[in-house]
PDB file of C-alpha atoms and ligand atoms in Angstrom:
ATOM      1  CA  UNK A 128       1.198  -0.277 -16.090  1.00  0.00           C
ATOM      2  CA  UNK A 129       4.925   0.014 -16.989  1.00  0.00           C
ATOM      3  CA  UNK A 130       7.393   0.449 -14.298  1.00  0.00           C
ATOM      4  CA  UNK A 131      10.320   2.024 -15.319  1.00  0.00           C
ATOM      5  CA  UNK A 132      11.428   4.889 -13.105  1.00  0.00           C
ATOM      6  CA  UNK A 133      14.087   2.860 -12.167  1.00  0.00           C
ATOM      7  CA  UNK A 134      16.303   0.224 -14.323  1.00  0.00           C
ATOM      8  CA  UNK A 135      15.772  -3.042 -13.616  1.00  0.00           C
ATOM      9  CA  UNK A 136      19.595  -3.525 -12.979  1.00  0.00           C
ATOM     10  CA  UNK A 137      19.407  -1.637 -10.298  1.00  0.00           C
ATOM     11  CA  UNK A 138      15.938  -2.245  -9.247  1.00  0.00           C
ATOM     12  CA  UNK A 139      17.578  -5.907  -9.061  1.00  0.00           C
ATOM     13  CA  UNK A 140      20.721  -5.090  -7.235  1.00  0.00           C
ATOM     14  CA  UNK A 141      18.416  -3.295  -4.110  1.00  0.00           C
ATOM     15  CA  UNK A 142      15.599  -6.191  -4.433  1.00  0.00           C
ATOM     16  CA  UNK A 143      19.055  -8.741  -3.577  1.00  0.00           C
ATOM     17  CA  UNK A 144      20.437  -6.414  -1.364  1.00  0.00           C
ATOM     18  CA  UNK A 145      17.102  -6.152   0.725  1.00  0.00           C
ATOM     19  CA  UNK A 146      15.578  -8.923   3.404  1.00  0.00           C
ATOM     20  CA  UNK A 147      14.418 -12.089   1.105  1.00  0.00           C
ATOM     21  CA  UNK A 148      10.214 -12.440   1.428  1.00  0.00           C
ATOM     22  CA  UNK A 149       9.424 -15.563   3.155  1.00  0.00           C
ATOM     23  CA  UNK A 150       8.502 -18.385   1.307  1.00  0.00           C
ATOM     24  CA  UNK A 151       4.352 -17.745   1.676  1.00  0.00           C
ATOM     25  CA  UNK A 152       5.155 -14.648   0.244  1.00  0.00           C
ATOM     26  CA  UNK A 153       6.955 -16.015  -2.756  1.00  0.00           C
ATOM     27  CA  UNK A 154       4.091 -18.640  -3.227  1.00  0.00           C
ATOM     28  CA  UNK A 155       1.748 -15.956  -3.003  1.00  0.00           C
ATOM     29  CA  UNK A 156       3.406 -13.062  -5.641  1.00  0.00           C
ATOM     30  CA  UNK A 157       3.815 -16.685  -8.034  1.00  0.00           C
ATOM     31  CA  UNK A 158       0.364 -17.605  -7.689  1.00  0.00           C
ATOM     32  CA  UNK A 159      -0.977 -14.020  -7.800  1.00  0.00           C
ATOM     33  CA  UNK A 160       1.043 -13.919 -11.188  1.00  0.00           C
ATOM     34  CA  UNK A 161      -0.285 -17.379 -12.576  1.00  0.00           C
ATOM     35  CA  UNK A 162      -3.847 -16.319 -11.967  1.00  0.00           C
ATOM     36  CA  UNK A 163      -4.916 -12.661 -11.475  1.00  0.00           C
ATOM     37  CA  UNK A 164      -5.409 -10.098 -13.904  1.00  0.00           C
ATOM     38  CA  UNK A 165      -3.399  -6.762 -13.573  1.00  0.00           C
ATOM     39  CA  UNK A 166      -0.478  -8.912 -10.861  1.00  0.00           C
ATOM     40  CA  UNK A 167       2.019  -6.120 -11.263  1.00  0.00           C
ATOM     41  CA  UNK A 168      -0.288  -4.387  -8.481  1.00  0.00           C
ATOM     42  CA  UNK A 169       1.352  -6.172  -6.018  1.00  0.00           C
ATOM     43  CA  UNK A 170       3.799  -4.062  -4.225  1.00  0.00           C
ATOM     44  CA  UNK A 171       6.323  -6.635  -4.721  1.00  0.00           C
ATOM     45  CA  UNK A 172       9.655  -8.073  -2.466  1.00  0.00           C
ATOM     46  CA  UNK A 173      11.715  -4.668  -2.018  1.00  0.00           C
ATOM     47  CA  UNK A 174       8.587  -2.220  -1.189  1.00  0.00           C
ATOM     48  CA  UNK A 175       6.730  -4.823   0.602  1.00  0.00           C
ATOM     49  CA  UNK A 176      10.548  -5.064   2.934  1.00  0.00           C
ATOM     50  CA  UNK A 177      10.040  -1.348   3.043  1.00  0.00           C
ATOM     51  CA  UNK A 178       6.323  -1.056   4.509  1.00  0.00           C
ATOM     52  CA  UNK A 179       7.146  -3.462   6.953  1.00  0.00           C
ATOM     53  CA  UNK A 180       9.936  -1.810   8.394  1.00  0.00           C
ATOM     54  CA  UNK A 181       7.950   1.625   8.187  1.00  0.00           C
ATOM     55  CA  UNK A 182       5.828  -0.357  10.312  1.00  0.00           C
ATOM     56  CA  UNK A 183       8.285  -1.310  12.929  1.00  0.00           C
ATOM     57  CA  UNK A 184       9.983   2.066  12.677  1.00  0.00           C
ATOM     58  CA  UNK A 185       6.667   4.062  13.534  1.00  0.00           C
ATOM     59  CA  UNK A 186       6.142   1.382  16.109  1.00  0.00           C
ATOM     60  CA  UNK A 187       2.709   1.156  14.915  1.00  0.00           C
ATOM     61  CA  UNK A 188      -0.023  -0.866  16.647  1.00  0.00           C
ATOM     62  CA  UNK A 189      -3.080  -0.517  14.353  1.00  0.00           C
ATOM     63  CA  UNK A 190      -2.292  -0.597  10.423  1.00  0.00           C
ATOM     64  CA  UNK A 191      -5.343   0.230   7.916  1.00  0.00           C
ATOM     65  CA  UNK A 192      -4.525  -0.660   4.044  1.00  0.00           C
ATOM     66  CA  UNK A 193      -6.495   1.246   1.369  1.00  0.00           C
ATOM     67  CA  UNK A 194      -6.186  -1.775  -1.093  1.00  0.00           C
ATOM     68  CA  UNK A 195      -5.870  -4.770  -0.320  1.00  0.00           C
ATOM     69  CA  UNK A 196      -5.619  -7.054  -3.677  1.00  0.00           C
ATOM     70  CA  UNK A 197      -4.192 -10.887  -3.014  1.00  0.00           C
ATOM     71  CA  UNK A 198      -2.847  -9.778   0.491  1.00  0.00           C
ATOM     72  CA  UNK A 199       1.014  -9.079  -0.187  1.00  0.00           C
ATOM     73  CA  UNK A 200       1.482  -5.801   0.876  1.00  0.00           C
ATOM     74  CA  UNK A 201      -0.872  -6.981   4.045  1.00  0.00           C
ATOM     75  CA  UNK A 202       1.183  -9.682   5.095  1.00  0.00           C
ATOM     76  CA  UNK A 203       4.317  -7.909   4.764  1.00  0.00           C
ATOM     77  CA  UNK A 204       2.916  -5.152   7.225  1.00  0.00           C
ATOM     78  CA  UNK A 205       1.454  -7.580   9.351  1.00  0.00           C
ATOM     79  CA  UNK A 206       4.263  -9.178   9.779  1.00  0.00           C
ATOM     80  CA  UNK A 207       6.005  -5.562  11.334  1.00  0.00           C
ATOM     81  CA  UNK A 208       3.411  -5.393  13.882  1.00  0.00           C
ATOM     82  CA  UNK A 209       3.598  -6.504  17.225  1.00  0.00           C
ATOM     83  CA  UNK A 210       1.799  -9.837  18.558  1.00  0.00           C
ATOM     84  CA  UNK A 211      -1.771  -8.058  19.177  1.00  0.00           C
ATOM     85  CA  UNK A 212      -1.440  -5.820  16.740  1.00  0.00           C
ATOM     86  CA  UNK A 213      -4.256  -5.241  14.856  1.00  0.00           C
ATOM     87  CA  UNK A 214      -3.972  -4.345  10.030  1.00  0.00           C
ATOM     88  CA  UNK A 215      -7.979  -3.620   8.868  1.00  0.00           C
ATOM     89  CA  UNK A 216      -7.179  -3.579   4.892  1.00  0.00           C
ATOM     90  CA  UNK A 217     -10.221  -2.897   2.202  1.00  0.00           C
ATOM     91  CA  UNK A 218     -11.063  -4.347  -1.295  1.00  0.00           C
ATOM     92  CA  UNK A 219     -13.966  -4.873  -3.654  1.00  0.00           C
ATOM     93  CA  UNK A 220     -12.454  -7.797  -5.593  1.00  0.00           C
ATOM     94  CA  UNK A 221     -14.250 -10.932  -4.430  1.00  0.00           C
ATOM     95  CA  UNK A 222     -11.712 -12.940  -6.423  1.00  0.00           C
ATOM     96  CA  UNK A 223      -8.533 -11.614  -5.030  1.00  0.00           C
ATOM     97  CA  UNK A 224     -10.343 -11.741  -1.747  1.00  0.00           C
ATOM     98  CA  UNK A 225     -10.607 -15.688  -1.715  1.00  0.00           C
ATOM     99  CA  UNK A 226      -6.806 -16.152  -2.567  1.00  0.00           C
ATOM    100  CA  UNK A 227      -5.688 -13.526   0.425  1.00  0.00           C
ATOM    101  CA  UNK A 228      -7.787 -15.378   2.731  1.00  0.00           C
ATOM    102  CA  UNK A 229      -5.986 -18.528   1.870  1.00  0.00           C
ATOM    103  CA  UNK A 230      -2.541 -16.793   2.150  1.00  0.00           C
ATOM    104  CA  UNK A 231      -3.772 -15.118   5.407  1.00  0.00           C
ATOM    105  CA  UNK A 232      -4.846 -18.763   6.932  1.00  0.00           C
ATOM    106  CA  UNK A 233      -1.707 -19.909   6.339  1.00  0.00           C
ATOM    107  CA  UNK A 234       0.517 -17.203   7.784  1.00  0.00           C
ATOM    108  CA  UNK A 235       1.505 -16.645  11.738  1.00  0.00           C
ATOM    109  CA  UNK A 236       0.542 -13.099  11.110  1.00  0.00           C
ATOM    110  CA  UNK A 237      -2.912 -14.064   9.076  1.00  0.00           C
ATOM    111  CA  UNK A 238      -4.786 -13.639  12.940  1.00  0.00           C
ATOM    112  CA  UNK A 239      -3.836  -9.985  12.896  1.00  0.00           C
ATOM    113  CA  UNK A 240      -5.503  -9.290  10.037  1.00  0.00           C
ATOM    114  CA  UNK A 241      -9.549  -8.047   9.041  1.00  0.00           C
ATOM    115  CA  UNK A 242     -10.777  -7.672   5.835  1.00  0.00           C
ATOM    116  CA  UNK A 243     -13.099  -5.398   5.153  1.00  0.00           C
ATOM    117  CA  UNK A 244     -15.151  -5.563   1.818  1.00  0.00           C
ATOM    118  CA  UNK A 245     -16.850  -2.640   0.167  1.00  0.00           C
ATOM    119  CA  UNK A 246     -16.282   0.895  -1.036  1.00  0.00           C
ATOM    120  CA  UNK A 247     -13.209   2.014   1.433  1.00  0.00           C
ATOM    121  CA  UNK A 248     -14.598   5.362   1.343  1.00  0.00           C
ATOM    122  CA  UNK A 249     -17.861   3.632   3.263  1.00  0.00           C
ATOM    123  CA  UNK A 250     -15.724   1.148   5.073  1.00  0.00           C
ATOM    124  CA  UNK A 251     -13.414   4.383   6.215  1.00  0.00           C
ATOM    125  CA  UNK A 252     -16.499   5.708   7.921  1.00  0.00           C
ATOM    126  CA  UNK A 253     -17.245   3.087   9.982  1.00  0.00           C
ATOM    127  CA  UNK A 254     -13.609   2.976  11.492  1.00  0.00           C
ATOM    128  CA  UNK A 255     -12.673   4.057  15.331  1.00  0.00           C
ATOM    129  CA  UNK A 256      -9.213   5.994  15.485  1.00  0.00           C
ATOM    130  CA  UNK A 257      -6.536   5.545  15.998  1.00  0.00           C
ATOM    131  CA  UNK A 258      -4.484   4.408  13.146  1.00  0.00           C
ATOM    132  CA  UNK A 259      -0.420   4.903  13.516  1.00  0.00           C
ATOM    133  CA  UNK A 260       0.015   4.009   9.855  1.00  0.00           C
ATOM    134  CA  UNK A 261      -2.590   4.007   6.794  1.00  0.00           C
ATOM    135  CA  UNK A 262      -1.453   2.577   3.287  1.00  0.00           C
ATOM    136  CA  UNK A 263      -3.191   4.274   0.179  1.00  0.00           C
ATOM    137  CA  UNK A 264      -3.542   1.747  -2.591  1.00  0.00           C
ATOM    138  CA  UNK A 265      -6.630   1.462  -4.077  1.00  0.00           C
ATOM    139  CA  UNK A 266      -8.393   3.621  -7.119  1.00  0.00           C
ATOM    140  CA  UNK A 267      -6.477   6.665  -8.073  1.00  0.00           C
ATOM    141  CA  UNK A 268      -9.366   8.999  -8.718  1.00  0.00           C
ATOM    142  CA  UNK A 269      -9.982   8.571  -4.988  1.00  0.00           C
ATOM    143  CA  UNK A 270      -7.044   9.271  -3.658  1.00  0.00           C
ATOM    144  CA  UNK A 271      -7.457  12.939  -2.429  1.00  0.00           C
ATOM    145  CA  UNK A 272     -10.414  11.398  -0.847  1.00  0.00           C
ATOM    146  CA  UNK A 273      -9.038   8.901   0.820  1.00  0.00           C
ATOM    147  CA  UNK A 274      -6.309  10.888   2.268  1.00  0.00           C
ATOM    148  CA  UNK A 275      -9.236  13.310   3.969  1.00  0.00           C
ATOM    149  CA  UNK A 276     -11.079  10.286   5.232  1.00  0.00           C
ATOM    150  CA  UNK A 277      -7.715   8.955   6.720  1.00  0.00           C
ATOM    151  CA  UNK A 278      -6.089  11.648   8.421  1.00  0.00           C
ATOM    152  CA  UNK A 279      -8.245  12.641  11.324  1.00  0.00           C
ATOM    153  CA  UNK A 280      -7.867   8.609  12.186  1.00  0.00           C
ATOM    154  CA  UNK A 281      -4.184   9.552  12.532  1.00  0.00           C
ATOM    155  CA  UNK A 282      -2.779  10.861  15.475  1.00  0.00           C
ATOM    156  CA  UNK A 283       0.556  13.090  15.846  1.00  0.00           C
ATOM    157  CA  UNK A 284       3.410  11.185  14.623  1.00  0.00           C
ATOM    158  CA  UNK A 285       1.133   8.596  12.257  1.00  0.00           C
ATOM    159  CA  UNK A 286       2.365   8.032   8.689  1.00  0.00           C
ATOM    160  CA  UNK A 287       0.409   7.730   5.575  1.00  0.00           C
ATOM    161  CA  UNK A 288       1.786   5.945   3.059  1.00  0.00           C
ATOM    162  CA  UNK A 289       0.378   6.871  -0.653  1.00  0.00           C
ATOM    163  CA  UNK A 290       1.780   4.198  -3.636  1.00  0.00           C
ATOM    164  CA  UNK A 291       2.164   4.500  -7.265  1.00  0.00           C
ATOM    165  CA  UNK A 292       2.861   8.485  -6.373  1.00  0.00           C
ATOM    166  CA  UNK A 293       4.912   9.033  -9.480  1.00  0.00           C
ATOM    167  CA  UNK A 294       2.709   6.419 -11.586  1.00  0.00           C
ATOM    168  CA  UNK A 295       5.655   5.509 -14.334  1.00  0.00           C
ATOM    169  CA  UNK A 296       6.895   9.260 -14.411  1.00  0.00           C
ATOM    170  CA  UNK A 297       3.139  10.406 -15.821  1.00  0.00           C
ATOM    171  CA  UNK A 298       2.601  12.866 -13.022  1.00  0.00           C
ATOM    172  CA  UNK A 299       5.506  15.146 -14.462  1.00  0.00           C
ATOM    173  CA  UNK A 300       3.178  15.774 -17.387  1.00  0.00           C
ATOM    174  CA  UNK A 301      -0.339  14.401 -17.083  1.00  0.00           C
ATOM    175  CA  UNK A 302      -2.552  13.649 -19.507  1.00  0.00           C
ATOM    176  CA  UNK A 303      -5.000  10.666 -19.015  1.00  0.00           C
ATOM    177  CA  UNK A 304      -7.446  10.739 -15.559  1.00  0.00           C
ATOM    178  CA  UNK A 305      -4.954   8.246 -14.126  1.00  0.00           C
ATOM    179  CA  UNK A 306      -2.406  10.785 -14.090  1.00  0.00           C
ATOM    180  CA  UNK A 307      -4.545  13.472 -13.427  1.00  0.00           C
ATOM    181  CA  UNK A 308      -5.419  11.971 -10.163  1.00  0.00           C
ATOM    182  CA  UNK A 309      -2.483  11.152  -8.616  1.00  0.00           C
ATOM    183  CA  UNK A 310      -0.565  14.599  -9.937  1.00  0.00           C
ATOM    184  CA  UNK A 311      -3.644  16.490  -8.199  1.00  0.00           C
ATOM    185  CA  UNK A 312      -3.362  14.095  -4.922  1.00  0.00           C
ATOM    186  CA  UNK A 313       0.675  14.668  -4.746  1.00  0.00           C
ATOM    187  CA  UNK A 314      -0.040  18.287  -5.338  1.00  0.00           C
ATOM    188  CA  UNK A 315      -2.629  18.708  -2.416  1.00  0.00           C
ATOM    189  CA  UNK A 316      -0.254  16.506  -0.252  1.00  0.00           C
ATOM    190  CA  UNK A 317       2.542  19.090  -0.885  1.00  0.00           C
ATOM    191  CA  UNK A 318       0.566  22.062   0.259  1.00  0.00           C
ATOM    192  CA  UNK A 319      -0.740  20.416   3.014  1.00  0.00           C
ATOM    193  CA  UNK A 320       0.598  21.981   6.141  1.00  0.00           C
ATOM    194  CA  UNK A 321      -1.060  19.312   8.425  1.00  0.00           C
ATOM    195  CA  UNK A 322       1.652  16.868   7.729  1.00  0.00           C
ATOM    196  CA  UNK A 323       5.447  16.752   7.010  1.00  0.00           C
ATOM    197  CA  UNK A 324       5.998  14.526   3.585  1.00  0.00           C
ATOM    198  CA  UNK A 325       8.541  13.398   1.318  1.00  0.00           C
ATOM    199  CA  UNK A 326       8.660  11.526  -2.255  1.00  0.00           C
ATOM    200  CA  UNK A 327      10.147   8.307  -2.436  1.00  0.00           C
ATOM    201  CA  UNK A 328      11.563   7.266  -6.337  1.00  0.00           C
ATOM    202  CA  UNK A 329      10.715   3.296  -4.743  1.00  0.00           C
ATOM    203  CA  UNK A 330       9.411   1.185  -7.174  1.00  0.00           C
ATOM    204  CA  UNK A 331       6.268   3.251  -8.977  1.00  0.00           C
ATOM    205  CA  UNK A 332       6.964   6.202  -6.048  1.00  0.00           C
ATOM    206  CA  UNK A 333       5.755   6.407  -2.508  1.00  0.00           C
ATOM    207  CA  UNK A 334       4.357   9.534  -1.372  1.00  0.00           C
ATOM    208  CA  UNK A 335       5.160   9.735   2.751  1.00  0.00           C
ATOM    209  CA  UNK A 336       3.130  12.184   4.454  1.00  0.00           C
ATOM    210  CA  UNK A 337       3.765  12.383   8.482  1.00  0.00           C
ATOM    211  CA  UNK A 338       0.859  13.928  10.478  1.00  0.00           C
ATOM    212  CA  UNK A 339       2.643  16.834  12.642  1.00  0.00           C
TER     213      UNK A 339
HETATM  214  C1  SAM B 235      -2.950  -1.828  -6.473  1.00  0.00           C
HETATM  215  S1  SAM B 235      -4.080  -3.023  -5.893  1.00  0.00           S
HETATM  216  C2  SAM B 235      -3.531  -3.267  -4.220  1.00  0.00           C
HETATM  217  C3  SAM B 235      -2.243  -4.039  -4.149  1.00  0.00           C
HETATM  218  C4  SAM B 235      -1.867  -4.477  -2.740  1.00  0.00           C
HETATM  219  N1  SAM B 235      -1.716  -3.311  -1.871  1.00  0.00           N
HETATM  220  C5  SAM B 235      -0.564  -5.254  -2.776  1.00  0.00           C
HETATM  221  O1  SAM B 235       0.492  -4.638  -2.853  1.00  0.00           O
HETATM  222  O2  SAM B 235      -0.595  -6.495  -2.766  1.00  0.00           O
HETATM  223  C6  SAM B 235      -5.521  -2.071  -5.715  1.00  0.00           C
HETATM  224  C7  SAM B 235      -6.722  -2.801  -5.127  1.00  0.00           C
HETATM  225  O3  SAM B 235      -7.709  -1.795  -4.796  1.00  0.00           O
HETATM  226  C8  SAM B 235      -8.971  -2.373  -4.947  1.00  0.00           C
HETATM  227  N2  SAM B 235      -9.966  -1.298  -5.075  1.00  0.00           N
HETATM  228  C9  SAM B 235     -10.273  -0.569  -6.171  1.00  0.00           C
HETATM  229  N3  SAM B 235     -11.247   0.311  -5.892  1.00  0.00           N
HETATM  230  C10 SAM B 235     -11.562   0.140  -4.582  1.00  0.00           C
HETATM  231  C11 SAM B 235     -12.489   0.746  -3.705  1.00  0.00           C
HETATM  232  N4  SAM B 235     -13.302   1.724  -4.101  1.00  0.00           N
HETATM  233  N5  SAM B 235     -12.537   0.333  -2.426  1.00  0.00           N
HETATM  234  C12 SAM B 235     -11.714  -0.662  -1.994  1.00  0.00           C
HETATM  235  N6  SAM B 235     -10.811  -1.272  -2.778  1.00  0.00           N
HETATM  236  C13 SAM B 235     -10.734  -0.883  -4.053  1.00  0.00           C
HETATM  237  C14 SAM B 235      -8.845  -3.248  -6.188  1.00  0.00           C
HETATM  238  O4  SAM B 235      -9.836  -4.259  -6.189  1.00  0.00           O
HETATM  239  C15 SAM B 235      -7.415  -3.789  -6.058  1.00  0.00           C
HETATM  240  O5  SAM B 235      -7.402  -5.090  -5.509  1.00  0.00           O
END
């Protein structure tokens, strides 16, 4: 996947301009670059600074993560919530499993962390509400799904947080299932009048939908 909604001048100016990741964080996006296929899933330094301050800004207590890949994006949220807070993120990969668990080990906010392994949509269903913030980041073609699993887990004032909402500009004309996906997930979002949302032009796009 290309990622070019914004230039990477500018993309570099904000990324400098934005709180530095900690070193574990570095170490992890390098090693997650020497060794895993597809790394530029990875939210990466400036959107990884944002989720964690959407975290602190919703106050949030209990985090779930659709998506959890080598554990960047769950770190960085983590890392928002409160000692005792509590992030539950999902993945199938066994392989980018191991290395998050090693990253997690290491970090003071590894012990609020679970991982839960399998199918989200079946991990989903075993989950207690509430969650004040949910972060969408796994298959496309399930997105719509996920959303519907999420949002009764939400209470008033919880966030969902969709990524890769613009996927490289493809949603303004669609073409391949990819595409397809996400424009029919952002459309469904948008007529949605459970929750208030906005599109974010961050990185790939964020799609921000706040339950009313
Ligand atoms: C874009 S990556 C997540 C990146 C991560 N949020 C980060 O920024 O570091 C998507 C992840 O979703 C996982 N995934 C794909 N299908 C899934 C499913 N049905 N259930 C759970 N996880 C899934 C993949 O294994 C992959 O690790």
């Amino acid at each position: 996947m290309m990622i070019t909604l914004v230039s990477p001048a500018i993309e570099e100016y904000a990324r400098l301009h934005t709180e530095a990741p900690d070193a574990l964080l570095d170490q992890l996006y390098d090693e997650t670059h020497a060794t895993m296929q597809f790394p530029q899933m990875l939210v990466g330094a400036l959107e990884g600074a944002f989720l964690r301050m959407l975290v602190r800004l919703t106050r949030a207590r209990r985090v779930l993560e659709i998506g959890m890949f080598t554990g960047y994006s769950a770190l960085m949220m983590a890392a928002g919530l409160p000692a005792g807070g509590q992030l539950i993120t999902c993945d199938i990969n066994p392989a980018a499993e191991a290395v998050a668990r090693r990253y997690f080990a290491r970090s003071p906010h590894g012990e609020k962390i679970q991982i839960r392994m399998g199918p989200a949509l079946e991990t989903i269903a075993t989950l207690a509400a509430p969650f004040d913030l949910v972060f969408i980041d796994a298959d496309k073609a399930n997105y719509v799904n996920y959303y519907e699993a999420v949002l009764p887990l939400v209470p008033a004032g919880g966030l969902i947080v969709a990524d890769n909402a613009l996927w490289s500009g493809h949603v303004v004309d669609p073409r391949e299932p990819e595409s397809r996906a996400i424009a029919a997930f952002n459309d469904h979002v948008a007529r949605d009048g459970r929750v208030d949302k906005v599109m974010l032009t961050v990185r790939d796009g964020m799609l921000l939908a706040l339950k009313r």
